[in-house]
PDB file of C-alpha atoms in Angstrom:
ATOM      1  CA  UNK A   1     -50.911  -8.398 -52.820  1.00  0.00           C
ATOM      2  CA  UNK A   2     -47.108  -8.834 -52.255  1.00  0.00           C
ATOM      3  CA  UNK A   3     -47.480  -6.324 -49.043  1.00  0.00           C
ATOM      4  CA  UNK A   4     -50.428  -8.063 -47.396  1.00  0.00           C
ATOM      5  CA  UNK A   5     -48.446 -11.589 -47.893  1.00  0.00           C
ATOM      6  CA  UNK A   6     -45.264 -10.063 -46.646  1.00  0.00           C
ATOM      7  CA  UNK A   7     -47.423  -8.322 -43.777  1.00  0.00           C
ATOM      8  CA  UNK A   8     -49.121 -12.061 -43.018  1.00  0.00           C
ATOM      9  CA  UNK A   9     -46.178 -13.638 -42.351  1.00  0.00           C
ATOM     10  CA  UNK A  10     -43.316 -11.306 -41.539  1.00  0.00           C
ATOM     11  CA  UNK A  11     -43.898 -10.712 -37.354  1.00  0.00           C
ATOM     12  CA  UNK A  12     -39.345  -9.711 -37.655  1.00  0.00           C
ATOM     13  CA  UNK A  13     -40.474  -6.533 -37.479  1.00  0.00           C
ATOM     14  CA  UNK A  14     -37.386  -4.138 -37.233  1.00  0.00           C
ATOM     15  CA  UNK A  15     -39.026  -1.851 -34.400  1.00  0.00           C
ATOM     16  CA  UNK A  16     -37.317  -2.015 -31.136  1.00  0.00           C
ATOM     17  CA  UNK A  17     -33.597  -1.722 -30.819  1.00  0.00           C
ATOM     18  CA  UNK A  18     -31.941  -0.199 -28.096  1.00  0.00           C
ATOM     19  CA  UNK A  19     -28.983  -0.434 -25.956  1.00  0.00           C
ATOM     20  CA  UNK A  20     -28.309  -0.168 -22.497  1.00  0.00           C
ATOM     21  CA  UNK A  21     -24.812   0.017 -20.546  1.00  0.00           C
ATOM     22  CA  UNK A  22     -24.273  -0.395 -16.695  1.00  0.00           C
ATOM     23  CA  UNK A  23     -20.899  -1.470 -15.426  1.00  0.00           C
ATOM     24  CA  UNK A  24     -21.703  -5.155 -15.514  1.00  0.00           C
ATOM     25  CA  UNK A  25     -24.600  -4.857 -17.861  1.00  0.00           C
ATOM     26  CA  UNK A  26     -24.490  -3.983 -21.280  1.00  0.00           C
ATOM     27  CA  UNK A  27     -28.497  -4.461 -22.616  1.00  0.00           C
ATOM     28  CA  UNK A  28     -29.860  -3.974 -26.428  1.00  0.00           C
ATOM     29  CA  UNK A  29     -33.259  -4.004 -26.391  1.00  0.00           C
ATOM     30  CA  UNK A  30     -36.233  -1.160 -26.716  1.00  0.00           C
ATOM     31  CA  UNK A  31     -37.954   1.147 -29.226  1.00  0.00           C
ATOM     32  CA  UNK A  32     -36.701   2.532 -31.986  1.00  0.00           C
ATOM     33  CA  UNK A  33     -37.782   5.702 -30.279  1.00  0.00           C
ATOM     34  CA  UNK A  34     -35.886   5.947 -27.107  1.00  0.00           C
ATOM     35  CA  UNK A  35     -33.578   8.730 -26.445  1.00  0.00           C
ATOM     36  CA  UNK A  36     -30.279   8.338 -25.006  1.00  0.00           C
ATOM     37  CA  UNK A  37     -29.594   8.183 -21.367  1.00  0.00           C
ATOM     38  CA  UNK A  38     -27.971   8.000 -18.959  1.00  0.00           C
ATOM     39  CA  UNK A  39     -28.055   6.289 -15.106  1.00  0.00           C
ATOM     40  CA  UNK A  40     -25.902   5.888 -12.365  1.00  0.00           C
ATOM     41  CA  UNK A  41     -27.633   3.919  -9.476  1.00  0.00           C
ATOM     42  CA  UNK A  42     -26.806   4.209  -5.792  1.00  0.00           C
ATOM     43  CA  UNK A  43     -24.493   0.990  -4.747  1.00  0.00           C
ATOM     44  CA  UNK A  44     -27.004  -1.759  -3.791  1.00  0.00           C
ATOM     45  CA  UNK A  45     -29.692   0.105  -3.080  1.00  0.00           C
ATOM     46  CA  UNK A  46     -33.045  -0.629  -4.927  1.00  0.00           C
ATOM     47  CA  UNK A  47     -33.829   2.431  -7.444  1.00  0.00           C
ATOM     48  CA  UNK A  48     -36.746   3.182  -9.373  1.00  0.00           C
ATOM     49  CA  UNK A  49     -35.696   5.376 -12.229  1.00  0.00           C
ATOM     50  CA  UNK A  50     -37.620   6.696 -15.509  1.00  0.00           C
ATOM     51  CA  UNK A  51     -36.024   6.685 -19.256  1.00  0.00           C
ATOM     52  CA  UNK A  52     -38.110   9.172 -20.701  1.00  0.00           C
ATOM     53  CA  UNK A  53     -38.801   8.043 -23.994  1.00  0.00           C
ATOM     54  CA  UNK A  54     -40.741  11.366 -26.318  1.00  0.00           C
ATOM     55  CA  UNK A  55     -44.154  10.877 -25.083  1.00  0.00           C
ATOM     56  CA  UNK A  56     -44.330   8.170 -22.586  1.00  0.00           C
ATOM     57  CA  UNK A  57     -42.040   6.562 -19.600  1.00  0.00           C
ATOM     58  CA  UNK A  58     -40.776   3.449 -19.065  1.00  0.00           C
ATOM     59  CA  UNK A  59     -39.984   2.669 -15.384  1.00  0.00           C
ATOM     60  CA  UNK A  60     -37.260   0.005 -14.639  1.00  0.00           C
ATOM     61  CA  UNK A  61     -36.597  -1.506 -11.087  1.00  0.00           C
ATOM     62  CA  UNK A  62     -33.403  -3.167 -10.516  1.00  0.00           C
ATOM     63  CA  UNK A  63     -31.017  -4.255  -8.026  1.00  0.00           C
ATOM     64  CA  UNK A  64     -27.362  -3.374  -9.139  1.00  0.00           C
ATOM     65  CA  UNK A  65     -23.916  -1.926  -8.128  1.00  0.00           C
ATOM     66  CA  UNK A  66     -23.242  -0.167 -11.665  1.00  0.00           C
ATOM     67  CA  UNK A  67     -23.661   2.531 -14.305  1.00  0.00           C
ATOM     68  CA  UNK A  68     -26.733   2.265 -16.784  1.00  0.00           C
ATOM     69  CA  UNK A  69     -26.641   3.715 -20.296  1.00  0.00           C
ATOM     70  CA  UNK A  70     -28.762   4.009 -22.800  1.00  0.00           C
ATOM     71  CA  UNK A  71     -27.041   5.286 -26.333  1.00  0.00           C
ATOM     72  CA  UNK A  72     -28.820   6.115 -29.308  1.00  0.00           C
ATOM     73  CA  UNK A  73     -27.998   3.078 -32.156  1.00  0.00           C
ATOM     74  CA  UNK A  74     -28.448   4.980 -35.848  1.00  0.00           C
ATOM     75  CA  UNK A  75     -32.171   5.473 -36.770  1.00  0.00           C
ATOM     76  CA  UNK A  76     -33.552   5.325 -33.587  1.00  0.00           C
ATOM     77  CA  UNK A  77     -35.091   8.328 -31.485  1.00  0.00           C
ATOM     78  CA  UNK A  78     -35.508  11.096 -33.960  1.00  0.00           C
ATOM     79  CA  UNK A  79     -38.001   9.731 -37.106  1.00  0.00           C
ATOM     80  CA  UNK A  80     -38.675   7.183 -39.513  1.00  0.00           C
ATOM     81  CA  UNK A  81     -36.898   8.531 -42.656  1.00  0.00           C
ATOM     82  CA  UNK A  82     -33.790   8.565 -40.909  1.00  0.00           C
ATOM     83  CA  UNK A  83     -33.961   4.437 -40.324  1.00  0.00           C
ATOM     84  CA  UNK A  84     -34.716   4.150 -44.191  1.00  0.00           C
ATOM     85  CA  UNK A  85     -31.254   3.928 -44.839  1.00  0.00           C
ATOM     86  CA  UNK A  86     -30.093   2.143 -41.789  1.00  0.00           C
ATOM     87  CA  UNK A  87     -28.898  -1.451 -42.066  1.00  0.00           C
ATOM     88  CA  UNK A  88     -27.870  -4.842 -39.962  1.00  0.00           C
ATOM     89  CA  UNK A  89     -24.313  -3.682 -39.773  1.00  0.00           C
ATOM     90  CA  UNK A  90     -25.011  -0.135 -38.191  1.00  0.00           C
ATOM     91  CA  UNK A  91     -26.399  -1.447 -35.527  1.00  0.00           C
ATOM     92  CA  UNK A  92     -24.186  -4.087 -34.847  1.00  0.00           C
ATOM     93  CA  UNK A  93     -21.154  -1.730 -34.535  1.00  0.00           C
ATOM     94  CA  UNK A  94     -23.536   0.707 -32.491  1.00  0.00           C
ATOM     95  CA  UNK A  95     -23.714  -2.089 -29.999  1.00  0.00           C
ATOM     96  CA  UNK A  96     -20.282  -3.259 -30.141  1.00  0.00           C
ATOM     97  CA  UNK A  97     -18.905   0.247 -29.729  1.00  0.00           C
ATOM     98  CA  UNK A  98     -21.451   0.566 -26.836  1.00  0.00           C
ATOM     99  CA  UNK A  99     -19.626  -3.289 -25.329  1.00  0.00           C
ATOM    100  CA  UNK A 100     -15.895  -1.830 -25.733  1.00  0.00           C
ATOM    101  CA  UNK A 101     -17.214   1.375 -23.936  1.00  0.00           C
ATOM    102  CA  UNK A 102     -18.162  -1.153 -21.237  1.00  0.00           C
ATOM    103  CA  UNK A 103     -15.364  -3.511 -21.304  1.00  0.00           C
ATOM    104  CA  UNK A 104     -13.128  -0.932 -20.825  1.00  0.00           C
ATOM    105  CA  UNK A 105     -14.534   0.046 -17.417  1.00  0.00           C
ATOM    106  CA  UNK A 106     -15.649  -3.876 -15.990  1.00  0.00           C
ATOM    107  CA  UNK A 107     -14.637  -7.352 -16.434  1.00  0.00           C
ATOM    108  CA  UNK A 108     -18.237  -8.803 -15.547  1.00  0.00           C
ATOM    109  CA  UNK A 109     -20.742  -7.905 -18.198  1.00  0.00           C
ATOM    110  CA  UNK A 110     -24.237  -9.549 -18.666  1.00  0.00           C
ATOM    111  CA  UNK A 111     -26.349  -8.150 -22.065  1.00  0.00           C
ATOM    112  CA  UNK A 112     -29.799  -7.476 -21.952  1.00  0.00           C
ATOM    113  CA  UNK A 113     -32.298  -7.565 -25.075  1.00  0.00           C
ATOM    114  CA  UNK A 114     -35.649  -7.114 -26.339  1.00  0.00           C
ATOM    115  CA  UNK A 115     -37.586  -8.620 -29.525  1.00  0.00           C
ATOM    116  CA  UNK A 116     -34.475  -7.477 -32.716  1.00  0.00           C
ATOM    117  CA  UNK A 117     -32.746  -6.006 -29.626  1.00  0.00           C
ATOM    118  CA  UNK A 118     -32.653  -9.787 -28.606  1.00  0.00           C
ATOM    119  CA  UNK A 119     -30.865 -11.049 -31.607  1.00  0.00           C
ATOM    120  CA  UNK A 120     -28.147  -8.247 -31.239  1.00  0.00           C
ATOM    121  CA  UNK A 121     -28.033  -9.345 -27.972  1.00  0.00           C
ATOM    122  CA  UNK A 122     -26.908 -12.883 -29.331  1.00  0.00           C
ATOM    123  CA  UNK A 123     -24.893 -11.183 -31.362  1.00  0.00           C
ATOM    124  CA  UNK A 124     -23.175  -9.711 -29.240  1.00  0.00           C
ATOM    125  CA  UNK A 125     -22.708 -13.007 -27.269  1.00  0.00           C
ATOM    126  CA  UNK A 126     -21.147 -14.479 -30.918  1.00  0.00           C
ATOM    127  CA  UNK A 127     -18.688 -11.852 -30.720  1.00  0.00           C
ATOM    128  CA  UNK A 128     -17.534 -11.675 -27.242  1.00  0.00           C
ATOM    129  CA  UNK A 129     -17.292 -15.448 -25.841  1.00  0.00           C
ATOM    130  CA  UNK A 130     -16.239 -13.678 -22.456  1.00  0.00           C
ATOM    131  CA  UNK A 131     -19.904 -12.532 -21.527  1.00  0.00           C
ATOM    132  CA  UNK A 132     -21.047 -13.843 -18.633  1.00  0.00           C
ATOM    133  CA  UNK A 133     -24.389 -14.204 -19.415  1.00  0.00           C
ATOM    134  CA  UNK A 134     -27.573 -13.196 -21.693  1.00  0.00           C
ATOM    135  CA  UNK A 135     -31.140 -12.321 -21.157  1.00  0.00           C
ATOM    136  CA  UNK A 136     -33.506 -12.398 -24.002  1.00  0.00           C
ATOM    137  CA  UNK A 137     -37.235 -11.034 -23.822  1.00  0.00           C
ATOM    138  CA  UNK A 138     -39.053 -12.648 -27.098  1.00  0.00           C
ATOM    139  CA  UNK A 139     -35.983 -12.572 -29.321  1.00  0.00           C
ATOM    140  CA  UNK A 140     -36.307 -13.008 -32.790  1.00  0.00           C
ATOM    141  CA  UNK A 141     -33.620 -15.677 -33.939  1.00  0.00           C
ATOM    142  CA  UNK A 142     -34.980 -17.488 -37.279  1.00  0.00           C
ATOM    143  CA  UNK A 143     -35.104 -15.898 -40.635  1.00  0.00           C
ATOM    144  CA  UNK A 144     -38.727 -15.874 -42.620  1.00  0.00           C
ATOM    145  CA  UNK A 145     -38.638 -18.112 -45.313  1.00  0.00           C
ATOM    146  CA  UNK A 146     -36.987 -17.150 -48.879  1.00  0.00           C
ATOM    147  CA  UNK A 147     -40.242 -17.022 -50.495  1.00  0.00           C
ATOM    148  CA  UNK A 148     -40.920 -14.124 -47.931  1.00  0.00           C
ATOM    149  CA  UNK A 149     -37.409 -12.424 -48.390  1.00  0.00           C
ATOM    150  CA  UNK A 150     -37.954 -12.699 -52.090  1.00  0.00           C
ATOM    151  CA  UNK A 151     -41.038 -10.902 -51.618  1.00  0.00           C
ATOM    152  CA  UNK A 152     -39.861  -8.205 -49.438  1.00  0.00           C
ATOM    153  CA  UNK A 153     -36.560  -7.429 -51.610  1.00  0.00           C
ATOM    154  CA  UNK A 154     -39.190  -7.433 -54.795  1.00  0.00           C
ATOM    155  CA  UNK A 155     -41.051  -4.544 -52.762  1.00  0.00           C
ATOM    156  CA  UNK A 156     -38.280  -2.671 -52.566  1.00  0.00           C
ATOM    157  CA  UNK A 157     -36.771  -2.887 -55.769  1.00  0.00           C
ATOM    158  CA  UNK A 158     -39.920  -1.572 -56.787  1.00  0.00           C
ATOM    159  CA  UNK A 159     -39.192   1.405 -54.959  1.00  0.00           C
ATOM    160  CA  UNK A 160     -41.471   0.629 -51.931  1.00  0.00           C
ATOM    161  CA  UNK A 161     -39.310   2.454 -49.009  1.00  0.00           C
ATOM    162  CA  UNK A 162     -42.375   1.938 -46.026  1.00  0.00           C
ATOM    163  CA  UNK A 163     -44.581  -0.492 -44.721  1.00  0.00           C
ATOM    164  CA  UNK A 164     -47.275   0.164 -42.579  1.00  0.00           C
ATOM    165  CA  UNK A 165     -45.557  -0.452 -38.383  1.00  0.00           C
ATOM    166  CA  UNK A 166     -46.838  -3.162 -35.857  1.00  0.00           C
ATOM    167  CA  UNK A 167     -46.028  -1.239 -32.470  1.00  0.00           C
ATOM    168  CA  UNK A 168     -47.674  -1.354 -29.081  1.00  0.00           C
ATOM    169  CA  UNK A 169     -48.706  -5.289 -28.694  1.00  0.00           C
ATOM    170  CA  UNK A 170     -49.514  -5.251 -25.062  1.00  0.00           C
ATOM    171  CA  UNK A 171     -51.939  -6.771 -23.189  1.00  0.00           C
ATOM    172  CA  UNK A 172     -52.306  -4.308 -20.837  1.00  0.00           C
ATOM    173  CA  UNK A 173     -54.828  -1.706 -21.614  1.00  0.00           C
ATOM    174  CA  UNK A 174     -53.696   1.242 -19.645  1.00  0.00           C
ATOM    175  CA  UNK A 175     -50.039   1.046 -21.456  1.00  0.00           C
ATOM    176  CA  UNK A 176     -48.835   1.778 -24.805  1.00  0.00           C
ATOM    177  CA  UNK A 177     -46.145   1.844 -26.908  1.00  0.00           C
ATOM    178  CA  UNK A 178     -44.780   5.204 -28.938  1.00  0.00           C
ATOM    179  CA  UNK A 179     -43.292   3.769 -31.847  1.00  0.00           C
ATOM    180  CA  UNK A 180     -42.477   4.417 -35.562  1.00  0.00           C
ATOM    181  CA  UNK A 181     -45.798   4.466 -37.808  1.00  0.00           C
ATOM    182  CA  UNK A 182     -44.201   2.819 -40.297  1.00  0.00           C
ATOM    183  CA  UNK A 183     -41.206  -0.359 -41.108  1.00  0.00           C
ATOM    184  CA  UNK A 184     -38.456   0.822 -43.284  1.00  0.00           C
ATOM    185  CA  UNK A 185     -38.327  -2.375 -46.040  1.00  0.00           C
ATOM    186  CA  UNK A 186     -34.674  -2.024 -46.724  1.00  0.00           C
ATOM    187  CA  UNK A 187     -33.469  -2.079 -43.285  1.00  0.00           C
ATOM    188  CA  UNK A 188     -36.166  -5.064 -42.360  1.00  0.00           C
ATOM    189  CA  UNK A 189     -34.611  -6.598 -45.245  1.00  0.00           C
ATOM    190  CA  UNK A 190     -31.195  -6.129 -43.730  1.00  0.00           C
ATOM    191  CA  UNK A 191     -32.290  -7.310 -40.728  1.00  0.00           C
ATOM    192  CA  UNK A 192     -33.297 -10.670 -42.129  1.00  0.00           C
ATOM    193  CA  UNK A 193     -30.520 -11.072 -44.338  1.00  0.00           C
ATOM    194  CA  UNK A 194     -27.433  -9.358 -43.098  1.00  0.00           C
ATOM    195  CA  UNK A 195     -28.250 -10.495 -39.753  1.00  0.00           C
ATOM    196  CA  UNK A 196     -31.143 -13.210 -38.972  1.00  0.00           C
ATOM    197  CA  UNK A 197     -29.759 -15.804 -41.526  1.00  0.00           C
ATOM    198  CA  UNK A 198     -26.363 -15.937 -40.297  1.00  0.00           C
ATOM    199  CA  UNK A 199     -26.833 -15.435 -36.782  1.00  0.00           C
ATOM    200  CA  UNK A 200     -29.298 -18.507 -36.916  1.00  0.00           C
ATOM    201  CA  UNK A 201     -26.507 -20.738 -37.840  1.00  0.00           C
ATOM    202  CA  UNK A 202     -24.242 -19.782 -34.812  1.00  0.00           C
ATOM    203  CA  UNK A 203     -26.770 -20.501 -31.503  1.00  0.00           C
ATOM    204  CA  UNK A 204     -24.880 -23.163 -30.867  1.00  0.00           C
ATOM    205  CA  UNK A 205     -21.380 -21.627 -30.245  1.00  0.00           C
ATOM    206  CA  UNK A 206     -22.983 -19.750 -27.779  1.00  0.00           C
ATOM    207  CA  UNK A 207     -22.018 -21.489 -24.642  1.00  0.00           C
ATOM    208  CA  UNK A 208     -22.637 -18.555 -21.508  1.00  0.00           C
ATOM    209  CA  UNK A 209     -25.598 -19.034 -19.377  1.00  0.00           C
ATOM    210  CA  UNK A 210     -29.396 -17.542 -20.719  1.00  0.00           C
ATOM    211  CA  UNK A 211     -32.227 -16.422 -19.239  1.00  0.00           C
ATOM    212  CA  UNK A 212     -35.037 -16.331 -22.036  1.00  0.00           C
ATOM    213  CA  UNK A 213     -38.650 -14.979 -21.268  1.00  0.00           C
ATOM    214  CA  UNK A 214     -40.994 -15.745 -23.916  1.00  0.00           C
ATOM    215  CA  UNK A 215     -44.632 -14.441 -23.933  1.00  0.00           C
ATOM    216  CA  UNK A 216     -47.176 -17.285 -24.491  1.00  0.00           C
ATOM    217  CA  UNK A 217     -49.401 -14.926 -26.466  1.00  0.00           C
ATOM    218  CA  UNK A 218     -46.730 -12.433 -29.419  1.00  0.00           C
ATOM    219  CA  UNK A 219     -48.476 -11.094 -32.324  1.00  0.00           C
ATOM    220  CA  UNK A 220     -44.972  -9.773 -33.082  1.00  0.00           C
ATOM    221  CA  UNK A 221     -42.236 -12.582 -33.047  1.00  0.00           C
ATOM    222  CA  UNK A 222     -43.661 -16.107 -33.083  1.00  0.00           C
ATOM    223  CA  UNK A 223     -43.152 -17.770 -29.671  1.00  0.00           C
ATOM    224  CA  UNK A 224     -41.235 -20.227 -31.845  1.00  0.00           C
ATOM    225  CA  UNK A 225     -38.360 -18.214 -32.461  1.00  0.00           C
ATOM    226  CA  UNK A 226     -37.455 -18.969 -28.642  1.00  0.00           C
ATOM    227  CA  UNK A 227     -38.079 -22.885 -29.000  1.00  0.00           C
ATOM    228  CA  UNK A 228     -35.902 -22.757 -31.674  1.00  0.00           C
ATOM    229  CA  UNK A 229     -33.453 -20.858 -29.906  1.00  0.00           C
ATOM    230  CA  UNK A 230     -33.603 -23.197 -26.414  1.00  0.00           C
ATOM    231  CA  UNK A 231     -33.040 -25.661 -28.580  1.00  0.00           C
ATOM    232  CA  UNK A 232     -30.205 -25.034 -30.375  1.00  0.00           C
ATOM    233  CA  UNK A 233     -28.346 -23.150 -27.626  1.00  0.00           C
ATOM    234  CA  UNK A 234     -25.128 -24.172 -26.417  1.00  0.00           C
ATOM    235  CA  UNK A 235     -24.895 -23.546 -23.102  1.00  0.00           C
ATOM    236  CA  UNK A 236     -27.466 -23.567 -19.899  1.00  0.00           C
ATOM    237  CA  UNK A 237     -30.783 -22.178 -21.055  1.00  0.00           C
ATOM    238  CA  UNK A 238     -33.381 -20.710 -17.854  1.00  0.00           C
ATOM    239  CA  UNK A 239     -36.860 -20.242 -19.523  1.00  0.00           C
ATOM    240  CA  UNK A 240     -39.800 -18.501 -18.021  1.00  0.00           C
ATOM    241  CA  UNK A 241     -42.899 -18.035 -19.913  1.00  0.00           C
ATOM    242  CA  UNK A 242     -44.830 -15.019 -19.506  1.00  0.00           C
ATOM    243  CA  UNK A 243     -48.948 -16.110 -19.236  1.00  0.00           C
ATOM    244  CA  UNK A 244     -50.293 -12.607 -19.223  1.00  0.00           C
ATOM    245  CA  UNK A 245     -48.016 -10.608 -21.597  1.00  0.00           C
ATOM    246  CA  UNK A 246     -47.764  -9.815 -25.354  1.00  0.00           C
ATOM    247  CA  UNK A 247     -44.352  -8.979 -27.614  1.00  0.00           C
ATOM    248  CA  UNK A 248     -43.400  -5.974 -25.470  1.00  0.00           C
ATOM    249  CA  UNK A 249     -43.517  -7.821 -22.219  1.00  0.00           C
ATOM    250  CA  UNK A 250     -40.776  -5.188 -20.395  1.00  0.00           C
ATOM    251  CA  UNK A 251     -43.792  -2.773 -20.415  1.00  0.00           C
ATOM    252  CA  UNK A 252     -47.047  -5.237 -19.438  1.00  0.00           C
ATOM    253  CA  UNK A 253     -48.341  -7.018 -16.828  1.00  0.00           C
ATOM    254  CA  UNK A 254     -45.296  -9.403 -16.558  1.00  0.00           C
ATOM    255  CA  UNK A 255     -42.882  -6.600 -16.250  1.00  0.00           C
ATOM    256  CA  UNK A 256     -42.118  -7.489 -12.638  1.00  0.00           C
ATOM    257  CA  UNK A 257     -41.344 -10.387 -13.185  1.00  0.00           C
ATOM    258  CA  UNK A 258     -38.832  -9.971 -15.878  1.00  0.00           C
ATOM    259  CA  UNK A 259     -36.649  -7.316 -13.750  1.00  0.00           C
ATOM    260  CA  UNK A 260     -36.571  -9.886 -10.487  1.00  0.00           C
ATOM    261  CA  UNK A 261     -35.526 -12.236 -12.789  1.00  0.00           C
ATOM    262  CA  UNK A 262     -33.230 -10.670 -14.854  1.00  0.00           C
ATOM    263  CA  UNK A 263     -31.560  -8.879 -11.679  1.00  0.00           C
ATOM    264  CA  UNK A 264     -31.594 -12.510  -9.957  1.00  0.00           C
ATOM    265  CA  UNK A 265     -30.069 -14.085 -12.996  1.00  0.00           C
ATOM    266  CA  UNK A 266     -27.153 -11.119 -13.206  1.00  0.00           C
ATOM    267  CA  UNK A 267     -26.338 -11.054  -9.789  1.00  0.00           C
ATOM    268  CA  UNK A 268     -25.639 -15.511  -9.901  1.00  0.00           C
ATOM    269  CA  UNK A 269     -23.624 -14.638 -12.935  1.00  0.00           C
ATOM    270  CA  UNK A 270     -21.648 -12.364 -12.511  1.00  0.00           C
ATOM    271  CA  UNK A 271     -21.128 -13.162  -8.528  1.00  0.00           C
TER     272      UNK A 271
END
C-alpha cells in the first residue's frame, strides 16, 4: 500500500540526469542512460549530430560557435544497481566539476536542463551567480509533501532498494525512451531531500535570464512545478508551453521548437 501511494503521487522521478558542455553552454539534462560524449561543431554552421545513447539516438540541431560535451554524472549509463547508492550530492559535484571544466575555457556560459536535470540546472545557477542564462525543459523544483517523504524513507528503511521506473512519456508514437526499469528509493529520496527542499527555498536569488518550456500534458513532473518556479524566480522568466508534448519533450513532437528556442535564447544572452 505504501508503494502504490508513494507511486500516486511521487511524478520526482530520479530518471534523467545528464550533462552537457560546449564552450558557452554547459547543459544537465537527459537519461540516466546516456553515454558520454563528446562534440565539437563547425563555427556557425548549422550541424545535425547524433549522441548515441545504448539502443536508440537522440538527434540535436543547434546553432553554436563551441564545444559540446556530454560526461557521464555517477549512476548513469551503465545499470540500475550502480545508481542504488548514488545520492543528491554526487551529482551536484558531477555537474559542478563538469562547470569549472567549462569556466576554465569561456567566460559566457548558458546551462541547459531536462526534468531532475532541470533542478541541477538551477542549481547550478545558485552556485555560480555569473551564468548568463538558464533553460529549463519541465524542471522539477518543489519537494512532495512530508507525508510522501515519510513514506518513501519508511520503504526504504524497510529494506525496499527499487521501485518500479516511469520512462518514455512521449506523445509521439514512433519515439521512445531507453531508460532504467526501475527508481532507486534511496537516491529518489536524496533527490527530494538533499536537493528539492533546499533548492526550493533559493528560486528567488536566482536573478540571470530563463527560458522555461513546460509541456501542457507531463505524467512525470506536474506542470506546476514550473508555475511555481515562474513565480518565484528572480530574474526575467521567457515561458513557452509545449501543446503537443509529454515530460520528455527534447525527444517529441515539440523538439524543434525547443532547440530554435533554446539556440535563440543563448545566442541574445550570451551576445
Amino acid at each position: 500500500v505504501g508503494e502504490a501511494a508513494v507511486r500516486e503521487r511521487l511524478h520526482h522521478v530520479v530518471h534523467r540526469v545528464h550533462v552537457e558542455r560546449p564552450r558557452r553552454v554547459l547543459a544537465v539534462g537527459g537519461d540516466e542512460h546516456d553515454d558520454g560524449a563528446v562534440q565539437q561543431l563547425p563555427p556557425e554552421r548549422e550541424a545535425r549530430h547524433r549522441l548515441q545513447r545504448r539502443s536508440h539516438v537522440v538527434h540535436v540541431r543547434v546553432r553554436l560557435d563551441g564545444l559540446q560535451l556530454v560526461p557521464q554524472l555517477a549512476g548513469h549509463g551503465t545499470a540500475m544497481e550502480d545508481m542504488i547508492p548514488t545520492r543528491w550530492a554526487d551529482w551536484t559535484r558531477d555537474a559542478d566539476a563538469a562547470y569549472a571544466r567549462l569556466a576554465s575555457r569561456a567566460k559566457k556560459i548558458v546551462v541547459l536542463g531536462l526534468s531532475m536535470g532541470g533542478s541541477l540546472t538551477l542549481w547550478v545557477g545558485t552556485q555560480h551567480p555569473e551564468v548568463k542564462g538558464l533553460v529549463c525543459v519541465n524542471p522539477a523544483t518543489l519537494p512532495q509533501p512530508q507525508e510522501v517523504i515519510d513514506m518513501l524513507k519508511g520503504m526504504v528503511d524497510g529494506g525496499q532498494e527499487v521501485m518500479d521506473g516511469i520512462g518514455s512519456d512521449i506523445a509521439d508514437p514512433s519515439t521512445h525512451e531507453t531508460a532504467y526499469p526501475g527508481t532507486p528509493l534511496a537516491a529518489l529520496h536524496s533527490f527530494q531531500v538533499d536537493g528539492l527542499v533546499p533548492l526550493s527555498k533559493k528560486y528567488g536569488e536566482l536573478k540571470m535570464p530563463l527560458l522555461l518550456f513546460t509541456s501542457v500534458q507531463d505524467h512525470v513532473v506536474d506542470p506546476g512545478n514550473s508555475d511555481a518556479l515562474a513565480a518565484a524566480y528572480g530574474g526575467p522568466v521567457d515561458r513557452v508551453m509545449l501543446e503537443r508534448s509529454y515530460h520528455v519533450a527534447t525527444q517529441d513532437y515539440d523538439k524543434d521548437t525547443i532547440f530554435a528556442a533554446s539556440v535563440e535564447f543563448i545566442s541574445r544572452v550570451t551576445a
